[in-house]
Tab-separated table of C-alpha atoms and ligand atoms in Angstrom:
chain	number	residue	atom	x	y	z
S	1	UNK	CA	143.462	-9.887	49.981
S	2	UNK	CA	142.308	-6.544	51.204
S	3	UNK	CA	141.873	-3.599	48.310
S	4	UNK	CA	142.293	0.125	49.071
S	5	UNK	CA	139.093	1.583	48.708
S	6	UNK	CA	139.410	4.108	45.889
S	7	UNK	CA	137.001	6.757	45.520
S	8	UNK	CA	137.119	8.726	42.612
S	9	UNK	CA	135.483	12.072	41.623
S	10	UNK	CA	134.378	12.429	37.685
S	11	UNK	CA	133.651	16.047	37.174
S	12	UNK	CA	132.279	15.968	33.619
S	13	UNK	CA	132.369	18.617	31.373
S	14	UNK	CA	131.654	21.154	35.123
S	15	UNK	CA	133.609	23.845	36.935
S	16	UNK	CA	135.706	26.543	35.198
S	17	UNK	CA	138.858	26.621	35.984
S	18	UNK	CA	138.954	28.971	39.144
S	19	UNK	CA	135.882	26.983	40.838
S	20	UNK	CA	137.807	23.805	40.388
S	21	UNK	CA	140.597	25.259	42.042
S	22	UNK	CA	138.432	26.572	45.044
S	23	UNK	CA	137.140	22.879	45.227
S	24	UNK	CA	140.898	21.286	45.647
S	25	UNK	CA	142.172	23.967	47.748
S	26	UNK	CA	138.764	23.021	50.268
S	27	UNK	CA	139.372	18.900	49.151
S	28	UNK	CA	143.426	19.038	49.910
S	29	UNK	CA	143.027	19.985	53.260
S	30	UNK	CA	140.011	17.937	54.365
S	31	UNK	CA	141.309	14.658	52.639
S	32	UNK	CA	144.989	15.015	54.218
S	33	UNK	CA	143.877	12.624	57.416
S	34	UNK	CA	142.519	10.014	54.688
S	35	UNK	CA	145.343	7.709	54.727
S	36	UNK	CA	143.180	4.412	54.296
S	37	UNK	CA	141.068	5.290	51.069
S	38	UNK	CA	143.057	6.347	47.933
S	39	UNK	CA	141.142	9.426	46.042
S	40	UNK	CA	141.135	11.221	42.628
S	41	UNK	CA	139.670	13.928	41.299
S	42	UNK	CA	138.907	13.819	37.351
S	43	UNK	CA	138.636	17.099	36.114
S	44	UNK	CA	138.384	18.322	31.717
S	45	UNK	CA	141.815	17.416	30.382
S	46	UNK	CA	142.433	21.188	29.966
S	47	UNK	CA	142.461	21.660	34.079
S	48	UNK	CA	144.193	18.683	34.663
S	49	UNK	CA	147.967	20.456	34.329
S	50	UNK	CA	146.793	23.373	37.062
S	51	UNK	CA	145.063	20.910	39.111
S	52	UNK	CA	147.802	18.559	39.437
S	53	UNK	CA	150.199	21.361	40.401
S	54	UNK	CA	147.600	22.494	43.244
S	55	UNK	CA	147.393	19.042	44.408
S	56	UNK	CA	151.291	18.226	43.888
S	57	UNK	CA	152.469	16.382	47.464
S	58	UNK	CA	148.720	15.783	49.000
S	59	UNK	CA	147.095	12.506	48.272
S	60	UNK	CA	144.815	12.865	46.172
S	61	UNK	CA	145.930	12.136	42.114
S	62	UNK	CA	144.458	13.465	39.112
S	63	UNK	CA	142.773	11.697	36.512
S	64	UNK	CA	140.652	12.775	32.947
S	65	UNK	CA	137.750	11.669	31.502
S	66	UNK	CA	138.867	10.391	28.225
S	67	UNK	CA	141.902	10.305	26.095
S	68	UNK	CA	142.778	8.975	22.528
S	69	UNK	CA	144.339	5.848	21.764
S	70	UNK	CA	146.784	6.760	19.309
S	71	UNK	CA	150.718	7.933	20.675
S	72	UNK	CA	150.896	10.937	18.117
S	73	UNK	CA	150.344	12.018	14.947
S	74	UNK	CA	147.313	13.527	12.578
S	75	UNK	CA	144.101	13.721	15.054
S	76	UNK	CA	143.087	16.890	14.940
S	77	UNK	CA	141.587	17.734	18.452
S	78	UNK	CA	142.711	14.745	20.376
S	79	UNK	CA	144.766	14.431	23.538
S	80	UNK	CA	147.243	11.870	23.931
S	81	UNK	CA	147.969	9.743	27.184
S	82	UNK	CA	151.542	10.496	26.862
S	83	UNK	CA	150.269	14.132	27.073
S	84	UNK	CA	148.231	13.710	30.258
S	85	UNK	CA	151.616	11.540	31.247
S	86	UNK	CA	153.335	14.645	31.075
S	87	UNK	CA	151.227	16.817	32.784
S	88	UNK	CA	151.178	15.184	36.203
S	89	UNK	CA	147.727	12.935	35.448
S	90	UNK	CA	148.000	9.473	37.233
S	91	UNK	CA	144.162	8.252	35.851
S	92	UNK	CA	142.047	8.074	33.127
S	93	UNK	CA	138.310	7.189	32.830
S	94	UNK	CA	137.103	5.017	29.988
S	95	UNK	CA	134.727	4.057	28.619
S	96	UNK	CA	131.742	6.359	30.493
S	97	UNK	CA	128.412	5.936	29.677
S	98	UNK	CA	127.844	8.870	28.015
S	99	UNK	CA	131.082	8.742	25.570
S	100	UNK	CA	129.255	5.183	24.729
S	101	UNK	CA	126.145	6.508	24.637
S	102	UNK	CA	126.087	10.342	22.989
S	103	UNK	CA	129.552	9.938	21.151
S	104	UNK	CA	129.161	6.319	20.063
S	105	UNK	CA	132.194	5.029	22.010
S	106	UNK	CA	132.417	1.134	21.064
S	107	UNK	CA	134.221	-1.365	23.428
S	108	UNK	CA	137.018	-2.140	20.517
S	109	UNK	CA	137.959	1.703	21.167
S	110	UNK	CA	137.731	1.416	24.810
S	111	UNK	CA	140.139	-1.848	24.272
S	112	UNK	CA	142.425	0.139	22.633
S	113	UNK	CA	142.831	2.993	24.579
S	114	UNK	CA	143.021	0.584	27.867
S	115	UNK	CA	145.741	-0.587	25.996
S	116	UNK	CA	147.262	2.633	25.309
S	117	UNK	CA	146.814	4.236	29.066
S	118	UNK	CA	148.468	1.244	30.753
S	119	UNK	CA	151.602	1.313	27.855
S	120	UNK	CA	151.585	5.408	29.189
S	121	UNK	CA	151.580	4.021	32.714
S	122	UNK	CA	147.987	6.160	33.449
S	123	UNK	CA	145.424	4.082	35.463
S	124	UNK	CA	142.686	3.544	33.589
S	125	UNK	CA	139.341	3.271	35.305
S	126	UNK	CA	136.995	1.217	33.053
S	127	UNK	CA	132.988	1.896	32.983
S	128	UNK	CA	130.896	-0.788	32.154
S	129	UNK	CA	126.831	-0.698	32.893
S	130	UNK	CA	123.672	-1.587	31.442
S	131	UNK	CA	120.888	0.462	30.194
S	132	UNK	CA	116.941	0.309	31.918
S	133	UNK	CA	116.033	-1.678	29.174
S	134	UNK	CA	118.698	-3.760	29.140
S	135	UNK	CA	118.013	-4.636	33.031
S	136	UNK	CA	114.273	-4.901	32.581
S	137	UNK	CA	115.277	-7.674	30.147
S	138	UNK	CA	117.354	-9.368	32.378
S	139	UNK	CA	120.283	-8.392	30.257
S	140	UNK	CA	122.225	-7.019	32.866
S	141	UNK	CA	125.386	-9.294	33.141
S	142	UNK	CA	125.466	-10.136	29.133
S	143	UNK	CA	125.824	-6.873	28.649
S	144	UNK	CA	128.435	-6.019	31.114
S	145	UNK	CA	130.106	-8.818	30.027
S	146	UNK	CA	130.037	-8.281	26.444
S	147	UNK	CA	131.561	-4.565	27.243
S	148	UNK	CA	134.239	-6.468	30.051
S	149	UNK	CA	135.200	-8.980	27.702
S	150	UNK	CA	135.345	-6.328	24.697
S	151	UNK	CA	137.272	-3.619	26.918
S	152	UNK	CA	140.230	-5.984	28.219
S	153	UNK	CA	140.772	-8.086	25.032
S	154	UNK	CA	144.360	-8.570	24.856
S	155	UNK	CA	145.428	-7.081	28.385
S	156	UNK	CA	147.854	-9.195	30.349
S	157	UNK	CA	147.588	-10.313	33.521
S	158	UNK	CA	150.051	-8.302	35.267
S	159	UNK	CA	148.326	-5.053	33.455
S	160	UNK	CA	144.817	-6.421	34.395
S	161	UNK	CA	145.926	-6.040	37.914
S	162	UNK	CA	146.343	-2.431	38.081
S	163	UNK	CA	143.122	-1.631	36.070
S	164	UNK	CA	140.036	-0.468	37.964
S	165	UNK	CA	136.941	-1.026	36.917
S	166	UNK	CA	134.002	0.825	37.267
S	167	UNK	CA	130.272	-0.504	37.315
S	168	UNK	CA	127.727	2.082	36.308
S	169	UNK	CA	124.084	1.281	35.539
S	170	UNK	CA	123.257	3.840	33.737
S	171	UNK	CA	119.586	4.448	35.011
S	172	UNK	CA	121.410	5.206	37.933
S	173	UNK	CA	123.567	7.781	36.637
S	174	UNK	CA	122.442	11.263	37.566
S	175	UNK	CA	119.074	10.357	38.340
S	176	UNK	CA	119.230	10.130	42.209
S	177	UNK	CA	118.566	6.519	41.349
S	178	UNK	CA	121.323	4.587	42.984
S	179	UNK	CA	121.100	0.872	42.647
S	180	UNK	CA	120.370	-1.062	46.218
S	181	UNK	CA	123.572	-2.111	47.751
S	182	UNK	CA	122.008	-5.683	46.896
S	183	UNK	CA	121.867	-5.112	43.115
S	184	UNK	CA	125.336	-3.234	42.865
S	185	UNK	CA	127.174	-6.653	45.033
S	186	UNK	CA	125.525	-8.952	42.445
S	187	UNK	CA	126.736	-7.258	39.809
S	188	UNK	CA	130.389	-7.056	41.422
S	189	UNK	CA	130.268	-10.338	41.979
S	190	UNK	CA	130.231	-10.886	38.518
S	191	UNK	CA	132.611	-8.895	37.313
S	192	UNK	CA	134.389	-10.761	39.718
S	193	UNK	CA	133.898	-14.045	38.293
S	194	UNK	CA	134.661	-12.277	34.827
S	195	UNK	CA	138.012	-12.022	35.972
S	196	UNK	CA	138.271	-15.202	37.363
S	197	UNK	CA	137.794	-16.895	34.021
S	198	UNK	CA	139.863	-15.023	32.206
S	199	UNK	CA	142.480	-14.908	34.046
S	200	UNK	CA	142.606	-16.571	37.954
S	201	UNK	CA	141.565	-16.122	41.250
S	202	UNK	CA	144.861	-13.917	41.936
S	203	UNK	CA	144.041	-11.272	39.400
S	204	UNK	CA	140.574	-11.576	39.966
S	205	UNK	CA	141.359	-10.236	44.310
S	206	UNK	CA	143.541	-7.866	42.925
S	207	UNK	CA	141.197	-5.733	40.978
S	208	UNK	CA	139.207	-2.717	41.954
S	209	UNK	CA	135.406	-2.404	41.084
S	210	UNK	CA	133.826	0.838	42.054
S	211	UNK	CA	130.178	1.364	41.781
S	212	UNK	CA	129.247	4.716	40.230
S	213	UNK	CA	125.938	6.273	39.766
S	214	UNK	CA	124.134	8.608	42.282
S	215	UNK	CA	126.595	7.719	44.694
S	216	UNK	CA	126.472	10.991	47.936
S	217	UNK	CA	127.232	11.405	51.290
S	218	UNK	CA	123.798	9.305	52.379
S	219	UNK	CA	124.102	6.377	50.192
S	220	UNK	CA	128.008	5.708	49.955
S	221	UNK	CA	128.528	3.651	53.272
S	222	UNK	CA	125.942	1.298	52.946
S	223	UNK	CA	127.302	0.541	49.045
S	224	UNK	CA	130.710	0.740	50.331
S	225	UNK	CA	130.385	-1.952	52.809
S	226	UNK	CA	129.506	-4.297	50.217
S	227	UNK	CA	132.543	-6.996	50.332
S	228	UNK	CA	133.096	-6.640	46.108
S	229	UNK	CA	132.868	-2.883	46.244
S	230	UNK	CA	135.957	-1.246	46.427
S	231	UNK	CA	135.013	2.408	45.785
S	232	UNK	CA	132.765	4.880	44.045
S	233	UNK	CA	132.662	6.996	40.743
S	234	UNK	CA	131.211	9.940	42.018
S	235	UNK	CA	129.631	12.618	39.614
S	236	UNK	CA	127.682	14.910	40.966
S	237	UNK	CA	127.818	14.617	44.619
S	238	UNK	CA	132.194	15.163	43.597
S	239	UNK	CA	131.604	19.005	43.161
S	240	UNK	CA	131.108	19.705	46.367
S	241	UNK	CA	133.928	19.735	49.193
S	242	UNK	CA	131.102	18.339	51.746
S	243	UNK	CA	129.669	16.032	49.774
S	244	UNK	CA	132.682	14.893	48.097
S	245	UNK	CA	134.535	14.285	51.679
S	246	UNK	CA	131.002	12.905	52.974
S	247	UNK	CA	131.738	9.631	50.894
S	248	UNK	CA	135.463	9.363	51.587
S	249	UNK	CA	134.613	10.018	55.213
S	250	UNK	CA	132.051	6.910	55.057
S	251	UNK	CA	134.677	4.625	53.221
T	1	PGA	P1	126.514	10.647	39.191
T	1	PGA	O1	127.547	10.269	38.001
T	1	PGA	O2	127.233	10.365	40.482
T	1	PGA	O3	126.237	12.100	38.990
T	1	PGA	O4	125.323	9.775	39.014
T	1	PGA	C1	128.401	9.165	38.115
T	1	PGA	C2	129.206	9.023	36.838
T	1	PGA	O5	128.667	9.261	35.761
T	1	PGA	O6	130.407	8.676	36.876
């Protein structure tokens, strides 16, 4: 089973609205001759409608950061998926870090706005990682596991396959800390397995797992060339044409 590499920028809460227009006009045209490695750019929900338009026939899609779980109703300042739907956004990220870690994002949340982003048809793009701590005491896969097993409760099969998940130790997010192409395989590897058990072998080739976390133009190939990682989560190093194409380049 081979799996299109899938690199991925997340923007975070960066760019106003005419910078991150610059940055796709630059990305659309250097990207166009990567036909092998699917791409997205993730930008705040409120540039995602102008940013899909600018990107509209190129291939790279458009994803957000977050979304809310519910399909409509009373909650004041959310965004729906069926809203994103309907403004041309293909992906959403879930689960990040720091909506776990500053705004208290639990996995039964995550769960149900996987849920809710593959009923939408969105993508979602699942983050999982452990904290320093939590590697230092050999934690690492309980914890990734606890957040895999909590984030997919529930999901078929058939919708399994078309989520991508996302490893991201978080010491190694935005610290210039990137995890050792070593460490990030082992850690595939057992999402991997994760898979496996709940499901089979099939869905378990199918799946994407990017690796995420101080990922640029230097570091990307050797990660990339690690046979369970299929992609990168790119923060930083995405809001920058060069350094942004660097990584696709190296995939
Ligand atoms: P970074 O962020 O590449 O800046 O470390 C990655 C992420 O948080 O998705």
């Amino acid at each position: 089973m081979t799996r299109r590499i899938f690199i991925a920028g997340n923007w975070k809460m960066n760019l106003n609205l005419a910078s991150a227009l610059d940055l796709v006009a630059g990305l659309k045209e250097e990207a166009a001759s990567a036909t092998r490695v699917d791409i997205a750019v993730c930008p705040s929900s409120l540039y995602v409608q102008p940013i899909a338009a600018a990107l509209k026939g190129t291939n790279i899609g458009v994803g957000t950061q977050n979304a809310y779980f519910e399909r409509e109703g009373a909650f004041t300042g959310e965004i729906s998926m069926a809203m994103l739907c309907d403004v041309g956004c293909q992906y959403v990220i879930l689960g990040h870090s720091e909506r776990r870690n500053i705004l208290g994002e639990s996995s039964e949340q995550v769960n149900l706005k996987t849920h809710a982003a593959l009923a939408a048809g969105l993508t979602p793009i699942v983050c999982v990682g452990e904290l320093l701590k939590e590697r230092e005491a050999g934690q690492t896969e309980n914890v990734v596991r606890r957040q895999f097993d909590g984030s997919f409760s529930g999901v078929s099969a058939e919708d399994m396959k078309k989520c991508v998940i996302a490893y991201e130790p978080v010491w190694a997010i935005g610290t210039g800390k990137v995890a050792t192409p070593d460490q990030a395989e082992e850690v595939h590897l057992a999402i991997r397995g994760m898979i496996e058990k709940n499901y089979d072998k099939n869905v378990a080739e199918a799946v994407r797992i990017q690796y995420g976390g101080s990922v640029n133009d230097k570091n990307a190939k050797e990660i990339l060339a690690k046979p369970n990682v299929d992609g990168a989560l790119v923060g930083g190093a995405s809001l920058k044409v060069e350094s942004f194409m660097g990584i696709i380049r190296s995939a």
